[in-house]
mmCIF file of C-alpha atoms in Angstrom:
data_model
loop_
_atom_site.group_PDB
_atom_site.id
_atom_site.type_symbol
_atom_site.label_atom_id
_atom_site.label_comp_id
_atom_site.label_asym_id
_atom_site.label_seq_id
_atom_site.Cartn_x
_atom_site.Cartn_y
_atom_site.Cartn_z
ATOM 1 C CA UNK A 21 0.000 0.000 0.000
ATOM 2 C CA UNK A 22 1.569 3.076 -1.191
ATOM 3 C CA UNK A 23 0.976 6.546 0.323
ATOM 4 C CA UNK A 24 -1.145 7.843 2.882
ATOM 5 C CA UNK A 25 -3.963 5.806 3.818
ATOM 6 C CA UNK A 26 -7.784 7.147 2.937
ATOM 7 C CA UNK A 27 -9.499 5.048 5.028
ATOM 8 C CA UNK A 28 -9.652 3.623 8.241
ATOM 9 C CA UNK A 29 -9.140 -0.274 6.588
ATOM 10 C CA UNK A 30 -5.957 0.845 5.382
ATOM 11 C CA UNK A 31 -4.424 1.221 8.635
ATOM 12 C CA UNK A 32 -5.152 -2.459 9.312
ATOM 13 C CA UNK A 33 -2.140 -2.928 6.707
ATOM 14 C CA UNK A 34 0.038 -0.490 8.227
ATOM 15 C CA UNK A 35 -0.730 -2.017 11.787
ATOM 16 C CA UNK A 36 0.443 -5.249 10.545
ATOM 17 C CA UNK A 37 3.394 -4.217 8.781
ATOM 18 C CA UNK A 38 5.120 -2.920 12.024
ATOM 19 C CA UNK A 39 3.568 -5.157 14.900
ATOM 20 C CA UNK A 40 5.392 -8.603 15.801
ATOM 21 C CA UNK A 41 3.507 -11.463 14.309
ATOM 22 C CA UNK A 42 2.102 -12.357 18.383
ATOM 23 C CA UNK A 43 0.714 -8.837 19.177
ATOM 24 C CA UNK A 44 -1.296 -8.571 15.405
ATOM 25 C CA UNK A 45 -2.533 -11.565 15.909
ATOM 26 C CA UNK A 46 -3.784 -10.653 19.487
ATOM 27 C CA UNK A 47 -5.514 -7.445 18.440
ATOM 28 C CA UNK A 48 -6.817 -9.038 14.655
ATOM 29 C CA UNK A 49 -8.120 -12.394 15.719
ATOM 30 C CA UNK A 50 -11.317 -13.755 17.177
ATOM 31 C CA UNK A 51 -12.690 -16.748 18.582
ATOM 32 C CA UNK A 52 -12.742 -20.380 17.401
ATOM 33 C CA UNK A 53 -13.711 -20.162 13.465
ATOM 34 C CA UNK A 54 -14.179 -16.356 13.103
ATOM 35 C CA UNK A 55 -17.605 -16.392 12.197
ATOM 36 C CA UNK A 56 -18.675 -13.244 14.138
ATOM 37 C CA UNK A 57 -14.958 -11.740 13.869
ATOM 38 C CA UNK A 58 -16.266 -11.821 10.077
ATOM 39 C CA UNK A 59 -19.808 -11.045 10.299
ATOM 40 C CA UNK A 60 -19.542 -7.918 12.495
ATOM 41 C CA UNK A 61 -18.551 -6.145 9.309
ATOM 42 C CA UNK A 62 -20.038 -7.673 6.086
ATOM 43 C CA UNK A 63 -23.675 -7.501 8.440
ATOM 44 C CA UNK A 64 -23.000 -3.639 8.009
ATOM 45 C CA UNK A 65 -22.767 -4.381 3.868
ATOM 46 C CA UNK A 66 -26.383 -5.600 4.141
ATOM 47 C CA UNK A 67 -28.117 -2.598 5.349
ATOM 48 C CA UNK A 68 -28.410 -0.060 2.487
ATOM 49 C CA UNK A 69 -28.811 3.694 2.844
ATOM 50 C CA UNK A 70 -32.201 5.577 1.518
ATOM 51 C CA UNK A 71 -31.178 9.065 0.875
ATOM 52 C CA UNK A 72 -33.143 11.956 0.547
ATOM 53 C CA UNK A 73 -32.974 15.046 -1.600
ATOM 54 C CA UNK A 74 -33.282 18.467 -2.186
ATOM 55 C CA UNK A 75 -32.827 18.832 1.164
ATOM 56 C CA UNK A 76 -30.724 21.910 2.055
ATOM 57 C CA UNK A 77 -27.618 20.449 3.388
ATOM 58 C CA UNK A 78 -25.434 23.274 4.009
ATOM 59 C CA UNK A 79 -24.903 22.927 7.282
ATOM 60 C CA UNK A 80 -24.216 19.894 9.364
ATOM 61 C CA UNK A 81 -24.203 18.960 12.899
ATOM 62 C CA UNK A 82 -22.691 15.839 14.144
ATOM 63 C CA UNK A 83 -23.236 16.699 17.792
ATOM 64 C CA UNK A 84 -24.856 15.223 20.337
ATOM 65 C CA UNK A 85 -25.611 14.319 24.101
ATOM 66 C CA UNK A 86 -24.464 11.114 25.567
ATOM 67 C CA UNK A 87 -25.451 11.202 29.434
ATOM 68 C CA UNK A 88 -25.767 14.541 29.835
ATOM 69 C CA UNK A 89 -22.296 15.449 28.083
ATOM 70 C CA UNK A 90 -21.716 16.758 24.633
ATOM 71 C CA UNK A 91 -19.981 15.268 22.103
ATOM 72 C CA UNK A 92 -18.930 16.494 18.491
ATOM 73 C CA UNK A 93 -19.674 13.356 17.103
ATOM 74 C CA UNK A 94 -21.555 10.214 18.111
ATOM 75 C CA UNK A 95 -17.825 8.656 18.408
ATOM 76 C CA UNK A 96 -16.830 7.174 21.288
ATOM 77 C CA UNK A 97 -13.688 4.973 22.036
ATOM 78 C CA UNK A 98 -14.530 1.669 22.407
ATOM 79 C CA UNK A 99 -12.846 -0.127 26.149
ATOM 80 C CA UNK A 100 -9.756 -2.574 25.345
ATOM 81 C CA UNK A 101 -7.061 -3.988 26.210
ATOM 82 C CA UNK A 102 -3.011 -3.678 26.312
ATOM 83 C CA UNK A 103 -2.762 -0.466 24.143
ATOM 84 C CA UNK A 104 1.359 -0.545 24.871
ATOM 85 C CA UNK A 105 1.303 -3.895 22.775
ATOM 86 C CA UNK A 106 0.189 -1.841 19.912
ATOM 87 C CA UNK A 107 2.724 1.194 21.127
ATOM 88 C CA UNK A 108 5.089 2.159 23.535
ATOM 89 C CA UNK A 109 2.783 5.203 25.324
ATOM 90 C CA UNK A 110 -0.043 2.967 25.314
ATOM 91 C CA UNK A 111 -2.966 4.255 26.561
ATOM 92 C CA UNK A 112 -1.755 7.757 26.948
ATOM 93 C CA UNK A 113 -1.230 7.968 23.335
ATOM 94 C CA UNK A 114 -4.741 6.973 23.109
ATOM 95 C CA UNK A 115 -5.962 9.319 25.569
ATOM 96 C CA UNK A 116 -4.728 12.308 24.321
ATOM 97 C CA UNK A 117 -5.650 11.115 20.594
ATOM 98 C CA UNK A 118 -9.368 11.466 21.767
ATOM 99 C CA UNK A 119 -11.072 11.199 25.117
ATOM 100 C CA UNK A 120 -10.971 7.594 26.695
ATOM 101 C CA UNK A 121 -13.609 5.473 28.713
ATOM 102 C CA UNK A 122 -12.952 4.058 31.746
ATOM 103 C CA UNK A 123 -13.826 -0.093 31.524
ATOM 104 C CA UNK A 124 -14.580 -2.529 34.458
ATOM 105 C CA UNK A 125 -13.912 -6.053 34.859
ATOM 106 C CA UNK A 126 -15.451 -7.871 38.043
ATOM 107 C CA UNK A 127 -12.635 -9.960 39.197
ATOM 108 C CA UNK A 128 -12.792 -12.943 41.348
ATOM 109 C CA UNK A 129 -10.717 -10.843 43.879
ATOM 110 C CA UNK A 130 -13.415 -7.898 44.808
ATOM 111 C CA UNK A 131 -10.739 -6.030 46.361
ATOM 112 C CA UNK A 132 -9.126 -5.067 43.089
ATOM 113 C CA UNK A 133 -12.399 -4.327 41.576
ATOM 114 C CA UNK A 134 -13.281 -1.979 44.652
ATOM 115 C CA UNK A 135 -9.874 -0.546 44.146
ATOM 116 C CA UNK A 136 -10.340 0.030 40.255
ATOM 117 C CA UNK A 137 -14.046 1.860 40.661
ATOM 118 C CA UNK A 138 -12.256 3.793 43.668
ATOM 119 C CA UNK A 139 -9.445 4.672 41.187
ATOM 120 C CA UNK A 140 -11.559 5.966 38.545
ATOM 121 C CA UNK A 141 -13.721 8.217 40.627
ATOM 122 C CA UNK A 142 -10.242 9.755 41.949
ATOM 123 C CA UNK A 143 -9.504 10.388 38.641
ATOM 124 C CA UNK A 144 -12.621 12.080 37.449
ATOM 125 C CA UNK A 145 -13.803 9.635 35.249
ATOM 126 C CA UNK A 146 -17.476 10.246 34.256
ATOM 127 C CA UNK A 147 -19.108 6.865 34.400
ATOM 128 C CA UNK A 148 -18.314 3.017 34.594
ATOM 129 C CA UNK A 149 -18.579 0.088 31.911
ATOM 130 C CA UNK A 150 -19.025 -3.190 33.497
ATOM 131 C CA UNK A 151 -17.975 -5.715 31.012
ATOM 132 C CA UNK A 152 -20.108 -8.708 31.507
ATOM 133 C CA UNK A 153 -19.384 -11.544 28.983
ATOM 134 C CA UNK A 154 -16.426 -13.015 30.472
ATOM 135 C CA UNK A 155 -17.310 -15.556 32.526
ATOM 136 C CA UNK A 156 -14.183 -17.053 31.192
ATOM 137 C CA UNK A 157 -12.116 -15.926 27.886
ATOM 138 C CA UNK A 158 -13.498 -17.078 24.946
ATOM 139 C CA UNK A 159 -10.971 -19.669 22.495
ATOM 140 C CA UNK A 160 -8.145 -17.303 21.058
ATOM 141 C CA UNK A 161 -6.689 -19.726 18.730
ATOM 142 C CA UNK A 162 -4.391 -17.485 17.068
ATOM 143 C CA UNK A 163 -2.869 -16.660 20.870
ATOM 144 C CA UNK A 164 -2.576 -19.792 21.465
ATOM 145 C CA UNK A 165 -0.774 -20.913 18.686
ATOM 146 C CA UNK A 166 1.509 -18.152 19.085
ATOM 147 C CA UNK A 167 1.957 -18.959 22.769
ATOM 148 C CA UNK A 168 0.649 -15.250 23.932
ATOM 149 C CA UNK A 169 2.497 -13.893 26.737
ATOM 150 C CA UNK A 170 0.552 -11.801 28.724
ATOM 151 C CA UNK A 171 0.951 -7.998 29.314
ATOM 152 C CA UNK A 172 1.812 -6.330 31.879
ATOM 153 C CA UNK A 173 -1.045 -4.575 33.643
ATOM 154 C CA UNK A 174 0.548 -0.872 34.896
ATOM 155 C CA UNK A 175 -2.967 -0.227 37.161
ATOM 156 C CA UNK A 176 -2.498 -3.406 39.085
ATOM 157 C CA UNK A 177 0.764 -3.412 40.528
ATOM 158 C CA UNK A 178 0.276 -5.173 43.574
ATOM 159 C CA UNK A 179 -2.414 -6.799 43.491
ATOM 160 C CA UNK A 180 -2.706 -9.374 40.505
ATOM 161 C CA UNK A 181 0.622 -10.781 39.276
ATOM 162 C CA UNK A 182 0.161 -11.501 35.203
ATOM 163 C CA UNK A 183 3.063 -13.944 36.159
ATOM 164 C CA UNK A 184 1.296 -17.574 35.309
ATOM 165 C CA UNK A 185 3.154 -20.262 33.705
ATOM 166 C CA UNK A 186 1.374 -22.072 30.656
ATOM 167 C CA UNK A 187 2.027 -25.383 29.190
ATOM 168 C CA UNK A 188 -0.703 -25.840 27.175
ATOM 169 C CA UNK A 189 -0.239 -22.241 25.161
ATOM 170 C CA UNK A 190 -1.534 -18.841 25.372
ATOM 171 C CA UNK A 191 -0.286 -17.573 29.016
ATOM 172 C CA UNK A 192 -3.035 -15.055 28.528
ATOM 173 C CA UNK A 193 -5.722 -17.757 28.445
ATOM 174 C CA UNK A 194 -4.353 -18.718 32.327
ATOM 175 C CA UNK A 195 -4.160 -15.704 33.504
ATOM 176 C CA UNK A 196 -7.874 -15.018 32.488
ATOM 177 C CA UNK A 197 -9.039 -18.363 34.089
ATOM 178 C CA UNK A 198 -6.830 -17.525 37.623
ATOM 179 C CA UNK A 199 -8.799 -13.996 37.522
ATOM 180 C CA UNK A 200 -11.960 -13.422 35.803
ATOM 181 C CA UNK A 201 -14.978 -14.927 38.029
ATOM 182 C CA UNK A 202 -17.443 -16.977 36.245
ATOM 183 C CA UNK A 203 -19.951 -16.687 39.066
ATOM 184 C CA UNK A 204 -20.661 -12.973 38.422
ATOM 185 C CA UNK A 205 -24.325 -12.357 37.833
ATOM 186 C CA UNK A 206 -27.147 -9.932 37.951
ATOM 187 C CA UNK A 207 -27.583 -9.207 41.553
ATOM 188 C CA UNK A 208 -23.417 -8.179 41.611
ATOM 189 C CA UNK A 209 -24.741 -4.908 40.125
ATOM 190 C CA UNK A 210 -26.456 -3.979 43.329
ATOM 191 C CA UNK A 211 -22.939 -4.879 44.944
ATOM 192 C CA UNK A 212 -20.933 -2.446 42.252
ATOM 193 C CA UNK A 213 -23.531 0.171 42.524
ATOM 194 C CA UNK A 214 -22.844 0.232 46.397
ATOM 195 C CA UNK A 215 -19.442 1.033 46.071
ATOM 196 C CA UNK A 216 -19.718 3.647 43.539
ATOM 197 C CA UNK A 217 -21.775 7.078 42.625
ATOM 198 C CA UNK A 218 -20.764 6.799 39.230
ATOM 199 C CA UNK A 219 -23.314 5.593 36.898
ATOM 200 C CA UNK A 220 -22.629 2.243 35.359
ATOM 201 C CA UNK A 221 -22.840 0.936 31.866
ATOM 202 C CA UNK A 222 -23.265 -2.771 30.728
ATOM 203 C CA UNK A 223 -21.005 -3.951 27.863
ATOM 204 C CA UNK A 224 -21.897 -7.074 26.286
ATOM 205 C CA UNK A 225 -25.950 -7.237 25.816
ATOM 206 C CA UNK A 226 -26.753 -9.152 22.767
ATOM 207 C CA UNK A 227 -31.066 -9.884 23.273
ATOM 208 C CA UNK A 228 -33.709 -7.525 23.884
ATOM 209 C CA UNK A 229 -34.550 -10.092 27.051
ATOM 210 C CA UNK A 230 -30.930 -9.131 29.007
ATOM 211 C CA UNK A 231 -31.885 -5.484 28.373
ATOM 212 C CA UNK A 232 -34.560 -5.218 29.894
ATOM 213 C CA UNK A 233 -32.930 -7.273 32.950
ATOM 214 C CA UNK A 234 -30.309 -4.721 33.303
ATOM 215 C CA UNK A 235 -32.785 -1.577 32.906
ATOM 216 C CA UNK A 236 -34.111 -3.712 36.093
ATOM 217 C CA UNK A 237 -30.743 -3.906 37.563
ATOM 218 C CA UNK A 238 -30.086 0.052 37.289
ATOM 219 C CA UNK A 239 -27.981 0.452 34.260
ATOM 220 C CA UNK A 240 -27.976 4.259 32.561
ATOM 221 C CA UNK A 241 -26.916 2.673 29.319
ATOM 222 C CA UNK A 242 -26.630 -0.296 27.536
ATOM 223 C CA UNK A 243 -23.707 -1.523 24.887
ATOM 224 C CA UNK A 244 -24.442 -4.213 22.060
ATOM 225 C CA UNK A 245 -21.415 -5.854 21.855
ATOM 226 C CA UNK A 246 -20.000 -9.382 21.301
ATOM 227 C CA UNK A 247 -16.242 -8.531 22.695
ATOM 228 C CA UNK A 248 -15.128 -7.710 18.945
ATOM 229 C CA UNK A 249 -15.978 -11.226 18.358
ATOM 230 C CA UNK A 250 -13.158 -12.518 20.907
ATOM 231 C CA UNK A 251 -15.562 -14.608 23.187
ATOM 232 C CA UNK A 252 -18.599 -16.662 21.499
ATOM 233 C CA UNK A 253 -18.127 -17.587 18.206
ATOM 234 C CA UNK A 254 -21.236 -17.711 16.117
ATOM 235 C CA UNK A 255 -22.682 -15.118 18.554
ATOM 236 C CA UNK A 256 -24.930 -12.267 16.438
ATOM 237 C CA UNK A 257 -23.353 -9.306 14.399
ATOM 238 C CA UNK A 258 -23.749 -6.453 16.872
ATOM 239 C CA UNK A 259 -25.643 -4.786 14.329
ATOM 240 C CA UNK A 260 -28.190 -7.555 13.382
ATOM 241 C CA UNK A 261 -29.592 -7.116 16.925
ATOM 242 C CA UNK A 262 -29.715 -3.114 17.661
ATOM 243 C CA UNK A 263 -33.184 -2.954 16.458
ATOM 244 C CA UNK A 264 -34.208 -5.487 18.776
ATOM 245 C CA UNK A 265 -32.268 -4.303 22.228
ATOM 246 C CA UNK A 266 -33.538 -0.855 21.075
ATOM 247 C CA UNK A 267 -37.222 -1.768 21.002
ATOM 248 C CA UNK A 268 -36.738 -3.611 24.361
ATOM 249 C CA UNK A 269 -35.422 -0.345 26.313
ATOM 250 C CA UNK A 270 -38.164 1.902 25.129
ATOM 251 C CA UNK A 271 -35.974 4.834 25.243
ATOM 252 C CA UNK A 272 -35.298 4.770 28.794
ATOM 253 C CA UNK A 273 -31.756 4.903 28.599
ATOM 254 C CA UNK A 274 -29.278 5.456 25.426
ATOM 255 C CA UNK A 275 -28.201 2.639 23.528
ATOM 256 C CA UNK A 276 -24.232 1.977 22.069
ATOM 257 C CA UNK A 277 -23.036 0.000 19.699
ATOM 258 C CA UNK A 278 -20.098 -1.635 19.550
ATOM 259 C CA UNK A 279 -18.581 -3.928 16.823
ATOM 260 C CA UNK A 280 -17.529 -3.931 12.844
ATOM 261 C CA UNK A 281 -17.704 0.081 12.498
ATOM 262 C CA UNK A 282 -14.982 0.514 9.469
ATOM 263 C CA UNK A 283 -16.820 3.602 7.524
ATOM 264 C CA UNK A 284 -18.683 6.635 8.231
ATOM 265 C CA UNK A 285 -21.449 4.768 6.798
ATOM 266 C CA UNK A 286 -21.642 2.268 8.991
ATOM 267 C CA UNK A 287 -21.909 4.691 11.861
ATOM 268 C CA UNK A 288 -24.734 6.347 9.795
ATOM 269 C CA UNK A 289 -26.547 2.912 9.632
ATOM 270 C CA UNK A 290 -26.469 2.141 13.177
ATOM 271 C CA UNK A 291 -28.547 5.390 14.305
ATOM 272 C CA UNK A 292 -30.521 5.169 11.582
ATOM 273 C CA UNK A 293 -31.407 1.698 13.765
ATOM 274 C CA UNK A 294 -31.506 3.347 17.237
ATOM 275 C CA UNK A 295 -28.349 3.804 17.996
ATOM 276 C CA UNK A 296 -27.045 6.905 20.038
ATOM 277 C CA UNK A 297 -23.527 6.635 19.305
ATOM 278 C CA UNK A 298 -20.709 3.963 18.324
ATOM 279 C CA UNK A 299 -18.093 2.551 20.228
ATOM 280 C CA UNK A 300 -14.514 2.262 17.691
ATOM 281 C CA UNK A 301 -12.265 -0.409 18.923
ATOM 282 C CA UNK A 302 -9.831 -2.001 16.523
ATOM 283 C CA UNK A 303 -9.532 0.687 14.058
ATOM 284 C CA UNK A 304 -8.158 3.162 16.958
ATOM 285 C CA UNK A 305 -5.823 0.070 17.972
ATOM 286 C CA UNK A 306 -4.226 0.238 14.068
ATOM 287 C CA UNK A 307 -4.082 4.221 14.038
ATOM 288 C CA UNK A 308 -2.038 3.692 17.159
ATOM 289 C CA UNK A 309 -0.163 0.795 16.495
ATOM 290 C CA UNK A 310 0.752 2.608 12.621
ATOM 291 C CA UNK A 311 1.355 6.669 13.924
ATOM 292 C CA UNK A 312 0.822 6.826 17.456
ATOM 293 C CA UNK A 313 -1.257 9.188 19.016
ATOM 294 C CA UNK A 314 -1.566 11.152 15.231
ATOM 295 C CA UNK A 315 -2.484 7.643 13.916
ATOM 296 C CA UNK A 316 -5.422 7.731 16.705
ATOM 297 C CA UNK A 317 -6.525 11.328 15.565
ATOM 298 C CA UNK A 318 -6.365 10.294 11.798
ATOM 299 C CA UNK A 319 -9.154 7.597 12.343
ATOM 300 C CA UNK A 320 -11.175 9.444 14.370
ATOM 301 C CA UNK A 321 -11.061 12.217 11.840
ATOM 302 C CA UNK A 322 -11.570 10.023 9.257
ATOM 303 C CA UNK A 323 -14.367 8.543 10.537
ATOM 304 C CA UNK A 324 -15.850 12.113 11.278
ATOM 305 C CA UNK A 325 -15.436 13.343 8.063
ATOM 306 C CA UNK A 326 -16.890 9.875 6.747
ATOM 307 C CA UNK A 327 -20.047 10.555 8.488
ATOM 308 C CA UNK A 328 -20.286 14.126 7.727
ATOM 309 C CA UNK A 329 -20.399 13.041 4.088
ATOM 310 C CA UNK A 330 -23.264 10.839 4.608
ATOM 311 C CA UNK A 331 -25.364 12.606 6.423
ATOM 312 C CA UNK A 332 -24.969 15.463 3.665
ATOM 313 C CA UNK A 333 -25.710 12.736 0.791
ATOM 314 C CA UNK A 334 -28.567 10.926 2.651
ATOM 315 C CA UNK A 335 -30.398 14.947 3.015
ATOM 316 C CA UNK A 336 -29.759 14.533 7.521
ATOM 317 C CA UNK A 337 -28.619 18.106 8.942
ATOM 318 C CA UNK A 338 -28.130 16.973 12.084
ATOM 319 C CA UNK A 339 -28.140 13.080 13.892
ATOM 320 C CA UNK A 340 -32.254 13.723 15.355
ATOM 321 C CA UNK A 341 -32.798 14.060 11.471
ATOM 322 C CA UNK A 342 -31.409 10.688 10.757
ATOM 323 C CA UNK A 343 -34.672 8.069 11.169
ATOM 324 C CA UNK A 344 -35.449 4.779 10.866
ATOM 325 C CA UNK A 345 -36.542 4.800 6.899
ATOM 326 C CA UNK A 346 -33.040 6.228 6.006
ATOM 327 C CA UNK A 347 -32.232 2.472 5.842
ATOM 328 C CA UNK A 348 -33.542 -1.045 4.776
ATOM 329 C CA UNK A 349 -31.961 -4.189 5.875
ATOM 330 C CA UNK A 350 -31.969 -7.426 4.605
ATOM 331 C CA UNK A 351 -34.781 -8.542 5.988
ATOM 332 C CA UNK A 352 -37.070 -6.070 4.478
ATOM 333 C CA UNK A 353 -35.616 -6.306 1.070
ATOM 334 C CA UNK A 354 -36.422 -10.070 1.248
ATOM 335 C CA UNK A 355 -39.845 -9.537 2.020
ATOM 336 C CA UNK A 356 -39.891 -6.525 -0.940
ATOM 337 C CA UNK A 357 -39.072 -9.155 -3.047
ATOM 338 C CA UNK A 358 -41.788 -11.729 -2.201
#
């Protein structure tokens, strides 16, 4: 690939091109066959766009309100992982590329997740994700062919060692089963809530039925997502369910999605289905793996821009103008053609 790239899937290329083999792997692969690793995006090829025109277009506003705070663009960084695999400053690169989120996991140890939610109020972080699909780590088999050594976590010092010998592959996969609790359920909301004032999200609904169970629980906000397609393979496209979560809620609090956003489009597509805003995970991971905290800007900009375009070409001035019939899925063009 020659040049500067002109989209965010061209920094996939560059990403590979100066990560060791182990750490592309990590940050490119899924689970088991890579069904949903795969689906995630081409699900977004499905949906087409119905634009409107002769609509004055001169103007157009991206912005909008996600929990009370204003954002220039229903962008949000998505929560992962071991950003100083991808680059030496990490997540501080990352950071000052665009503003981060702050992501929980409950670990089997409560201590350490008492002295993570204590950390991030300290730190005036905004709100909490709870991360809630990893019982256990879903089958990596790229890591574990590649023997993944796990990374060192810089906020735990202290209290979890990522020191735990392997024989039977990825390292990463054993630290995950000495530390992630497979016992957490519903009711440990309550218990999170009581430590914190911060409101907490949920990361990992995939069914209108476990929405409405955490609207029950207390959640402000709800995140489709199926872990980038790193846990259950042959889970749904994040995508192929909004409509459904969405309907569940009833617009009592915002909904996020999370998985296969490459293009502006795609973003487009997603409110269109109910979406407040996106969550960008591996496309941030390239930018910063490829340029560093500019990389991070450069998709984020990209993506903007991408968007901007859209809405301008589909007649939307601003996101409230962007409505269910700006889009048809599959589904509907099936039964259009029967």
């Amino acid at each position: 690939m020659a040049g500067e790239p002109v989209n965010v899937n061209e920094f996939q290329e560059l990403a590979r091109k100066v990560l060791p083999k182990m750490y592309y792997d990590f940050f490119a692969g899924g689970a088991e066959d890579e069904y949903t690793l795969k689906e995630n995006i081409e699900a977004f090829h499905r949906i087409t766009i119905q634009p409107r025109i002769l609509v004055d277009v001169s103007r157009i506003d991206m912005s909008t309100v996600i929990l009370g705070h204003k954002t220039s663009a229903p962008i949000i960084l998505a929560p992962s992982a071991a950003h100083q695999l991808a680059h030496p400053e990490g997540e501080v690169a990352t950071a000052r590329g665009a503003a981060a989120c702050n992501v929980i996991m409950v670990y089997k140890r409560r201590d350490v997740t008492e002295f993570m939610v204590r950390r991030a109020e300290s730190n005036g972080f905004r709100a909490i994700i709870l991360t809630a699909d990893t019982p256990r780590l879903g089958r990596r088999e790229a890591d574990i062919k590649n023997k993944m050594i796990s990374f060192r976590l810089r906020n735990f010092e202290g209290f979890i060692s990522t020191d735990v010998v392997s024989d039977k592959g990825s390292n990463l996969a054993a630290y995950a089963e000495e530390t992630l609790d497979p016992s957490l359920c519903w009711k440990d909301i309550a218990w999170l809530k009581s430590i914190t004032k911060l409101p907490i999200l949920i990361k990992g609904v995939l069914n209108g039925e476990d929405a409405m169970k955490a609207i029950e629980a207390g959640v402000v906000g709800i995140i489709i997502s199926n872990h980038g397609a790193r846990q259950l393979d042959y889970s749904p496209a994040t995508i192929s369910v909004l409509e459904e979560v969405v309907q569940a809620v009833q617009g009592k609090v915002p909904v996020l999605l999370d998985g296969g956003i490459r293009r502006g489009t795609d973003i487009f597509k997603a409110l269109a289905l109910g979406a407040k805003a996106v969550m960008i995970g591996r496309p941030v991971i390239y930018g910063l793996a490829a340029k560093g905290e500019s990389g991070v800007k450069q998709v984020i900009e990209m993506l903007k821009n991408e968007l901007e375009l859209t809405m301008a070409l589909a007649g939307c001035c601003t996101v409230d103008d962007i409505t269910r019939s700006h889009v048809k899925t599959e589904k509907e063009k099936f039964l259009c053609r029967m």
